[in-house]
Structures are given as C-alpha cells and as structure tokens.
Coordinates of C-alpha atoms in Angstrom, one line a residue:
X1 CA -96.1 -38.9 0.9
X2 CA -93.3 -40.0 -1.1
X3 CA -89.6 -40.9 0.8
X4 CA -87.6 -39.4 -1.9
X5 CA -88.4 -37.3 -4.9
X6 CA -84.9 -37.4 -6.9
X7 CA -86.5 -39.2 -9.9
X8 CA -89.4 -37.0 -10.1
X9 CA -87.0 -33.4 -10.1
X10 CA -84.9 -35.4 -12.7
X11 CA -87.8 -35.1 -15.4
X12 CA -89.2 -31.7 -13.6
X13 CA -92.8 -33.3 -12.8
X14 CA -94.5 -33.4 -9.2
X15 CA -95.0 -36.7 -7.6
X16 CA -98.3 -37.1 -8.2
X17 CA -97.7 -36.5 -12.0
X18 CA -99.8 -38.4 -14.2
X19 CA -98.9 -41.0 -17.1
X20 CA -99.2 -38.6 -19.3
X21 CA -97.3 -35.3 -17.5
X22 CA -94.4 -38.2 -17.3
X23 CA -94.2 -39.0 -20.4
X24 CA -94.3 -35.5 -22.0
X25 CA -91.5 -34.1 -19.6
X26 CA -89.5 -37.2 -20.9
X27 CA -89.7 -36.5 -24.1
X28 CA -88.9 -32.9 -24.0
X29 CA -86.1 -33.2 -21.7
X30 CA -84.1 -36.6 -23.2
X31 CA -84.4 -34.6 -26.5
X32 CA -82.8 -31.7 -25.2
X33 CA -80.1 -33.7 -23.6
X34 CA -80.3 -37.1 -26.3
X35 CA -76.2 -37.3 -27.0
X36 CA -77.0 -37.3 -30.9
X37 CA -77.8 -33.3 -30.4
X38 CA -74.8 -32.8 -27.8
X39 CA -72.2 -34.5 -29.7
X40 CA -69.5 -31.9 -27.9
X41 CA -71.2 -32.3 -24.7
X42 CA -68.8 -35.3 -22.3
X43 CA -71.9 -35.1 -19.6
X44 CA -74.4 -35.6 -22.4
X45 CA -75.0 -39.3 -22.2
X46 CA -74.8 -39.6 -18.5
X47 CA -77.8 -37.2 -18.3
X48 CA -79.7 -39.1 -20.6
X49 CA -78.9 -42.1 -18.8
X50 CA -80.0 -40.4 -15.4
X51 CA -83.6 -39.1 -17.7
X52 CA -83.8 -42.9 -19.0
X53 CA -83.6 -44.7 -15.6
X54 CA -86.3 -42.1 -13.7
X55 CA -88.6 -42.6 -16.9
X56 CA -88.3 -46.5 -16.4
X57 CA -89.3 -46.5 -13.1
X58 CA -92.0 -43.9 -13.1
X59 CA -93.7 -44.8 -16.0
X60 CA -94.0 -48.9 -14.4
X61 CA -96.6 -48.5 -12.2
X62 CA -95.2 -51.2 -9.5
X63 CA -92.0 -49.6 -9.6
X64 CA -92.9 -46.2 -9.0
X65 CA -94.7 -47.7 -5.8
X66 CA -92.3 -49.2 -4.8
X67 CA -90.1 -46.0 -5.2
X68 CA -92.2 -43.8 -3.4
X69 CA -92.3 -46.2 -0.5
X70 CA -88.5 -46.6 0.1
X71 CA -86.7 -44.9 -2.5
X72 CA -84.3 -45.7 -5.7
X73 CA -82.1 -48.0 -3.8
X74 CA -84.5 -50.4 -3.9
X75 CA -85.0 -50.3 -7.5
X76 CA -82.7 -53.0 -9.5
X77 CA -81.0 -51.1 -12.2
X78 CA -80.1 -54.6 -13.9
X79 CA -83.8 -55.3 -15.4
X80 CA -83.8 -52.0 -16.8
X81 CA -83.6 -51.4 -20.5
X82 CA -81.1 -49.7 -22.4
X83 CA -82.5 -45.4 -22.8
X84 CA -80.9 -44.8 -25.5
X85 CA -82.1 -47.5 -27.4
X86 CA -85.8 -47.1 -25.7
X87 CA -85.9 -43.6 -26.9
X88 CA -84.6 -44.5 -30.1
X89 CA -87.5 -47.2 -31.0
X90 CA -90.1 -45.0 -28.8
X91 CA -89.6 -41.5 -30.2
X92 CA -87.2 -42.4 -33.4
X93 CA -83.9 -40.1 -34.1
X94 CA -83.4 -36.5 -35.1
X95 CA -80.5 -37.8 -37.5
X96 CA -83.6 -39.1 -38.9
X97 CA -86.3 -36.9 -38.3
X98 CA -86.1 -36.0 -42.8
X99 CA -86.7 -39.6 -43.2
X100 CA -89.5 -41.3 -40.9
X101 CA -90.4 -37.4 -38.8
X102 CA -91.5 -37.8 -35.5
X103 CA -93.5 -41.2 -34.7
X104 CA -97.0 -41.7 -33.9
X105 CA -95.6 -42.3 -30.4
X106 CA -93.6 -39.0 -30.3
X107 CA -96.5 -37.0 -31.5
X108 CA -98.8 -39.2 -28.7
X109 CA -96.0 -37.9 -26.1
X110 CA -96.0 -33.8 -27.2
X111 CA -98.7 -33.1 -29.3
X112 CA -102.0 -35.4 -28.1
X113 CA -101.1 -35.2 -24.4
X114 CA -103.9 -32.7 -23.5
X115 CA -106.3 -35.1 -25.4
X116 CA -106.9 -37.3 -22.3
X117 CA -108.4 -40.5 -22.7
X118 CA -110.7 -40.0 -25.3
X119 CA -110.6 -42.5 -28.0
X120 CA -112.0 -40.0 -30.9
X121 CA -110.0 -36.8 -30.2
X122 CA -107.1 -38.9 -30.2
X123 CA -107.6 -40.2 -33.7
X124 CA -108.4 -37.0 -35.2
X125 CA -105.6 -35.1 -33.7
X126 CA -103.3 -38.1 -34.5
X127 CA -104.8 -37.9 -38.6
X128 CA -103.9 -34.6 -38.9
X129 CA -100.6 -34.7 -37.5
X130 CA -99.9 -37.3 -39.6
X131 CA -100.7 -35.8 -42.6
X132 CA -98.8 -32.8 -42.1
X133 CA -95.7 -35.7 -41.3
X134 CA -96.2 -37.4 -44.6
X135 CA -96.4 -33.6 -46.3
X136 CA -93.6 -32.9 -45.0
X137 CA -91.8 -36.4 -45.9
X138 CA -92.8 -36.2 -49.5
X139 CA -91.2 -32.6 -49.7
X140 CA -87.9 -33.6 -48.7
X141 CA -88.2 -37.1 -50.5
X142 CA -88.8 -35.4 -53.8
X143 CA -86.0 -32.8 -53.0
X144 CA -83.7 -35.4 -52.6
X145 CA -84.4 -37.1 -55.7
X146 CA -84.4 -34.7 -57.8
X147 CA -80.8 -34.7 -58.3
X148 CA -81.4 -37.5 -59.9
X149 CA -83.9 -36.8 -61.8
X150 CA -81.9 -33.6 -62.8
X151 CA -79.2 -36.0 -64.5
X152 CA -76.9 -36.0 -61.6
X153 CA -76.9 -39.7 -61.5
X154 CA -72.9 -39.6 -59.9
X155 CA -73.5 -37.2 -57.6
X156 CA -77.6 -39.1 -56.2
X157 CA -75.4 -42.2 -55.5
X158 CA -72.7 -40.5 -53.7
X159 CA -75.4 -38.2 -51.4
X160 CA -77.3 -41.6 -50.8
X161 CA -74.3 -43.1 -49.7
X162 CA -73.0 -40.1 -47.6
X163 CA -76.6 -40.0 -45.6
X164 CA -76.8 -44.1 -45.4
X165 CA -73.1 -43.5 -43.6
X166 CA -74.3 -41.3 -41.3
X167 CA -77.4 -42.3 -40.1
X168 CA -76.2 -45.7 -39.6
X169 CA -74.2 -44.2 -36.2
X170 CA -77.8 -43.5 -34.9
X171 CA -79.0 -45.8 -32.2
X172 CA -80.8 -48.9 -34.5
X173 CA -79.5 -46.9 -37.5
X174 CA -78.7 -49.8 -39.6
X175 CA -82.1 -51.5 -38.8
X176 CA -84.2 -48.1 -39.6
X177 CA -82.5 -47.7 -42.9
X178 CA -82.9 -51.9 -43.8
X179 CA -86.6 -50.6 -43.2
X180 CA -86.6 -47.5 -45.2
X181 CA -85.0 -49.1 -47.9
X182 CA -86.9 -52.1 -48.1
X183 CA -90.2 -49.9 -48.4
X184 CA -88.4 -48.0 -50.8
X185 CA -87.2 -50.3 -53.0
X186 CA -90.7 -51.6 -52.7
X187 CA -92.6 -49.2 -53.7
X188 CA -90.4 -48.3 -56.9
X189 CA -90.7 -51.3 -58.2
X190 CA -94.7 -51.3 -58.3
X191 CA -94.3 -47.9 -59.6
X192 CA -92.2 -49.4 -62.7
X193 CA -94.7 -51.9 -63.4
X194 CA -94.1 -55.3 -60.9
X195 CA -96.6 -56.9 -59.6
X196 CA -97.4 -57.3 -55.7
X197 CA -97.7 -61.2 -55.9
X198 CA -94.1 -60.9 -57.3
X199 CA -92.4 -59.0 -54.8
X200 CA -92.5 -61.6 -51.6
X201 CA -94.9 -61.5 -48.7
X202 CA -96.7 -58.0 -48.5
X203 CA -95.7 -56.1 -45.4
X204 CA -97.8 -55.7 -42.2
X205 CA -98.5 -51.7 -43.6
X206 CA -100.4 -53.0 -46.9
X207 CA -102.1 -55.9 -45.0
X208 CA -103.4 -53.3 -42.4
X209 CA -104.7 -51.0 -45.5
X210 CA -106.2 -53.6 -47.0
X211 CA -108.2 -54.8 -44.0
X212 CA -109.3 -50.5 -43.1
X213 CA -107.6 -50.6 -40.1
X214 CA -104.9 -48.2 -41.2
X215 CA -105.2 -45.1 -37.9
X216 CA -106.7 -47.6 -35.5
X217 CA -103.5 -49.8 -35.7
X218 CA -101.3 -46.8 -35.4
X219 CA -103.2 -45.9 -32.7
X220 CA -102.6 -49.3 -31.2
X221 CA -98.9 -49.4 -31.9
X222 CA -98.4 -46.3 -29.9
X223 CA -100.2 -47.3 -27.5
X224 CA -98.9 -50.3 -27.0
X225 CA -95.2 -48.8 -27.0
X226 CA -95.8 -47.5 -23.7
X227 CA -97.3 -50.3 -22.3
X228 CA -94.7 -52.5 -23.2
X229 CA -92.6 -51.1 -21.0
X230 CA -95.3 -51.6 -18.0
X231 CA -95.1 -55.0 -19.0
X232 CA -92.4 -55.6 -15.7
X233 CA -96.2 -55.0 -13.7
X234 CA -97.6 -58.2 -15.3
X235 CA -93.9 -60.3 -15.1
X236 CA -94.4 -59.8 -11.4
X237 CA -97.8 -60.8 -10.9
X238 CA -96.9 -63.9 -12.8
X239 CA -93.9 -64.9 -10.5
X240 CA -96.1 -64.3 -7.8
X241 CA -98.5 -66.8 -8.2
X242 CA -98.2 -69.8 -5.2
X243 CA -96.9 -67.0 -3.1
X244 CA -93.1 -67.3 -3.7
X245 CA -92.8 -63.5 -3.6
X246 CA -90.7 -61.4 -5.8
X247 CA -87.2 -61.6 -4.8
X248 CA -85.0 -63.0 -7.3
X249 CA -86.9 -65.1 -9.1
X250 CA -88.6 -61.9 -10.2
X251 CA -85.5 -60.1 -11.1
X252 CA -83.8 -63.0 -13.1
X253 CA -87.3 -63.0 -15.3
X254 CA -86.9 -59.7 -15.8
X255 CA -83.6 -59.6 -16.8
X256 CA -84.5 -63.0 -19.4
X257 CA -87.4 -60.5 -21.2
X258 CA -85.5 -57.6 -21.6
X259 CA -84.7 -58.7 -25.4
X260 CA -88.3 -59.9 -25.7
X261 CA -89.5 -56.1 -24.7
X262 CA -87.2 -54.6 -26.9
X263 CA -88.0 -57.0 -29.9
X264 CA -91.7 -56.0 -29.4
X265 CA -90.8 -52.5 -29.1
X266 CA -88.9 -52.4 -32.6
X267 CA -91.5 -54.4 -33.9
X268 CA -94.2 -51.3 -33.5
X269 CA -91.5 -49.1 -34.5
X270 CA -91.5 -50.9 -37.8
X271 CA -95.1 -50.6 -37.9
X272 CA -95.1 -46.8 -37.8
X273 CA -92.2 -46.1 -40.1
X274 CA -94.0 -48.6 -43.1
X275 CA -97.8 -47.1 -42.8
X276 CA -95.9 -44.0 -43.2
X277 CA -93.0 -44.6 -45.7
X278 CA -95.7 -46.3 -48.2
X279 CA -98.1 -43.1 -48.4
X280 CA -95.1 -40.7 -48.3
X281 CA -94.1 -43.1 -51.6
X282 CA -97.1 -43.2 -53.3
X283 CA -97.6 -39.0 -53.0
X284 CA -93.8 -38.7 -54.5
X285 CA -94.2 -41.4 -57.3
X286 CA -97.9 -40.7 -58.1
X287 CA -97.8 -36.8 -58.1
X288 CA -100.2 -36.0 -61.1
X289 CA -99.0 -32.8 -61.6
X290 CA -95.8 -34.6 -62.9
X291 CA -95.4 -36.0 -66.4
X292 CA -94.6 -39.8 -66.4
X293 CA -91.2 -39.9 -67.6
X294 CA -90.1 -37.7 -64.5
X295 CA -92.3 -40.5 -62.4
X296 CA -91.0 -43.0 -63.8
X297 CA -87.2 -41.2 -63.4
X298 CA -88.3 -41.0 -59.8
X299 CA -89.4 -44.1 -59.0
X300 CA -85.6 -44.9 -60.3
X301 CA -84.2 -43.0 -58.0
X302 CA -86.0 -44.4 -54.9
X303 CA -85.2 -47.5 -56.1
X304 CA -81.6 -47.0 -55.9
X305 CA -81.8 -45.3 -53.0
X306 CA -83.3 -47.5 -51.1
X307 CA -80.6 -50.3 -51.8
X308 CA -77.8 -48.3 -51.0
X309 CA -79.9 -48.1 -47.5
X310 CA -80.2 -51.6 -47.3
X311 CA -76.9 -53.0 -47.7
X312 CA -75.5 -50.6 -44.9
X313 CA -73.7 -52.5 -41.9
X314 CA -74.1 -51.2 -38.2
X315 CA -70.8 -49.4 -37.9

C-alpha cells in the first residue's frame, strides 16, 4: 500500500511498476511532452518538469520507498537533477536525432525493455538496432555532403553553419556538436592520409575497438546511465555509517554530487555518440562502390564540417 500515487499517474505506470515499465513510460511520455517538440506549447516545459521529478524519484530505489511510505512532501526537490538536461544526456535530442539517432540508452528504454535481464538477448537486440542506427546515419551523412561533393562548396558551408546554429539551442547542444565535430574532423583526416600517432591521444571509442570490447562497453554505458542516477541509494548509505542518520548531512552531499552525476552522465553520453560516429564515418568515407576522388572529396567535406561544429558557442 502506497499513501499517494500522484507520481506514479504522472508517468501512467501502477505502483508496483518495475525498473523497466518506469523507465519505458518515461521515455515515451517526456518525448511527447520534451519542450524541443512543443515549441508553441507555454505548459510544455512545466510538464516535463512534473515527468522529470516522478522519474527521479521512482527510478531511486530509496526514494521511491520513502515515497510510498509518506508521500512527495517528503522528497527534497533540491538534490534533484536538472530533466531536461537528464533526458538530454540519457536519451539525446530530436534536433539531433540525423546526427547521433537514438542512444544505446534510448533504444535500452523502448526497444530492449521486453528483453529482461538476460545478458545475451540484450546484446543481440542492441547489435542489431545499432546497425540499422549507423545505416541510417551514413544515409543522411552522405546526403549532406554531397552538396559538396556536387561543387556546392558556398552553399555546404552555409547549411553546416545554419544546422551548427540551430542545434546549438538544444539542451548540451554546443557540447554534442564539439563531440560530433571532433570525430568528424577526425576521421577525415585519416581518410586524407594522417597518421593516428599524429592526431593527439586516441579517443576512448578506438581504444575500446582495439581492446574487442566494442558492444560490451555500450552495453555498460547504458547501463550504467541508469544507475547513475540510483547513485543517491549509495550517497545515503555512506552518510549513514556511525549512525548520524540522514537528515541534512545527507541532503547537503547530495546537493555537492549533483555536478559529479551529471559529469559521469555526459561522460557515457560521449561514449555512445563516438563508437557510433566513427563506424558511421568509416561506411561514408570507405564506401567501395565510390571512386576515390569522390572519397577523398568527401572526406573534405566532413572535415569542414566538423570544424564549423566545433567552434560553435552555447548560445
């Protein structure tokens, strides 16, 4: 028995959903509702503030006890994190969506819900989702640059500049399209002949295909996503120890790792976006059904491309 079920109707689940049903009705709901598809819509954000905060505390498993047992007014909206910018690094951005798709987290949360727990099904489901992602990617990557390739050198620049201005409005735009770009850039450079050793540190994507650990660390990053944000559960514990009890203490540490939780968040955000980006790269600038001036004309493209991404400011 639960005293109040408010946060449960919010996201249209039963209270004795599980992680999983949570998640999913989340994910469905905050992108009908996200503000970047209702840009008309004045109650917009408040409802995806309203989704944000009931997914917060259900998907902690201390808070949601301690909602059931006495109700949201006992839940301290100052230790939560910001929804917009938690959907943003979890699920990624529509404005995006012809850029990076949906994340492995996104597809964890729809698609691979019915999976369950086991390990195998998940990675299967989660290969071949990917690979219709990165299909999909290359499609609209090539489309893009063909402009370019078509001689419209004037008119590239000025789309590329158009799509950096508008996606840098996007919650974590301007860090998303630093990312892009710098895998971009990246990758057109090795296509026109540079060596790795010459191009700085690699990137954590290349170091996890080198080591063959490339869906298993995907898998990981997803995973881990969520349980960052169940991380409050261990914060707790911690300030619990010697028996001082929760209280304040607890809610001033909370309140001190909110940046750390989002830095890790962003972090396998980052991860997602480069294991992708690079194979969605190599199938545009090694596409052997293409003669190697027009790859080579490509690999220009990106290149230019990706700088006008990465010199864009947050607005």
């Amino acid at each position: 028995m639960v005293k109040e079920t408010e946060y449960y109707d919010v996201l249209g689940v039963s209270p004795s959903a599980s992680e999983d049903e949570i998640r999913k009705a989340y994910y469905l709901k905050a992108k009908q509702v996200h503000p970047d598809k209702n840009p008309n819509d004045p109650q917009a954000a408040e409802r995806f503030q309203v989704l944000g905060e009931a997914y917060q505390v259900l998907s902690d498993p201390l808070q949601r006890d301690t909602y059931n047992r006495n109700g949201k007014n006992c839940i301290s909206k100052e230790t939560m994190l910001d929804p917009t910018a938690v959907f943003a690094l979890l699920f990624g951005s529509e404005l995006f969506e012809d850029y990076i798709g949906h994340s492995a987290v996104a597809s964890m949360a729809n698609d691979l819900s019915g999976e369950g727990d086991n390990p195998d099904k998940v990675h299967e489901r989660l290969k071949a989702v990917q690979r219709e992602r990165e299909e999909r990617l290359s499609r609209k990557l090539r489309d893009f640059v063909q402009r370019y390739v078509r001689g419209d050198k004037e008119g590239f620049i000025k789309q590329a500049e158009s799509e950096a201005e508008k996606l840098s409005h996007a919650a974590f735009g301007a860090e998303i399209l630093h990312t892009i770009g710098y895998i971009y850039t990246r990758q057109a450079a090795l296509q026109l002949g540079k060596k790795a050793i010459y191009l700085g540190v690699p990137f954590m994507a290349e170091w996890v295909r080198n080591k063959g650990h490339f869906w298993k660390s995907q898998f990981t990053a997803a995973k881990g996503a969520f349980q960052l944000l169940q991380l409050q559960d261990d914060i707790r514990r911690q300030c619990n120890v010697g028996g001082n009890g929760v209280g304040n203490n607890v809610e001033s540490h909370l309140r001190q790792n909110k940046d750390t939780l989002m830095n890790s968040l962003w972090k396998l955000n980052v991860v997602d976006i480069e294991i992708t980006l690079v194979h969605v790269c190599q199938m545009v600038l090694q596409d052997s059904s293409v003669r190697k001036e027009e790859l080579k004309t490509r690999a220009m493209a990106l290149k230019i491309l990706g700088k006008v991404f990465q010199v864009v400011s947050a607005p």
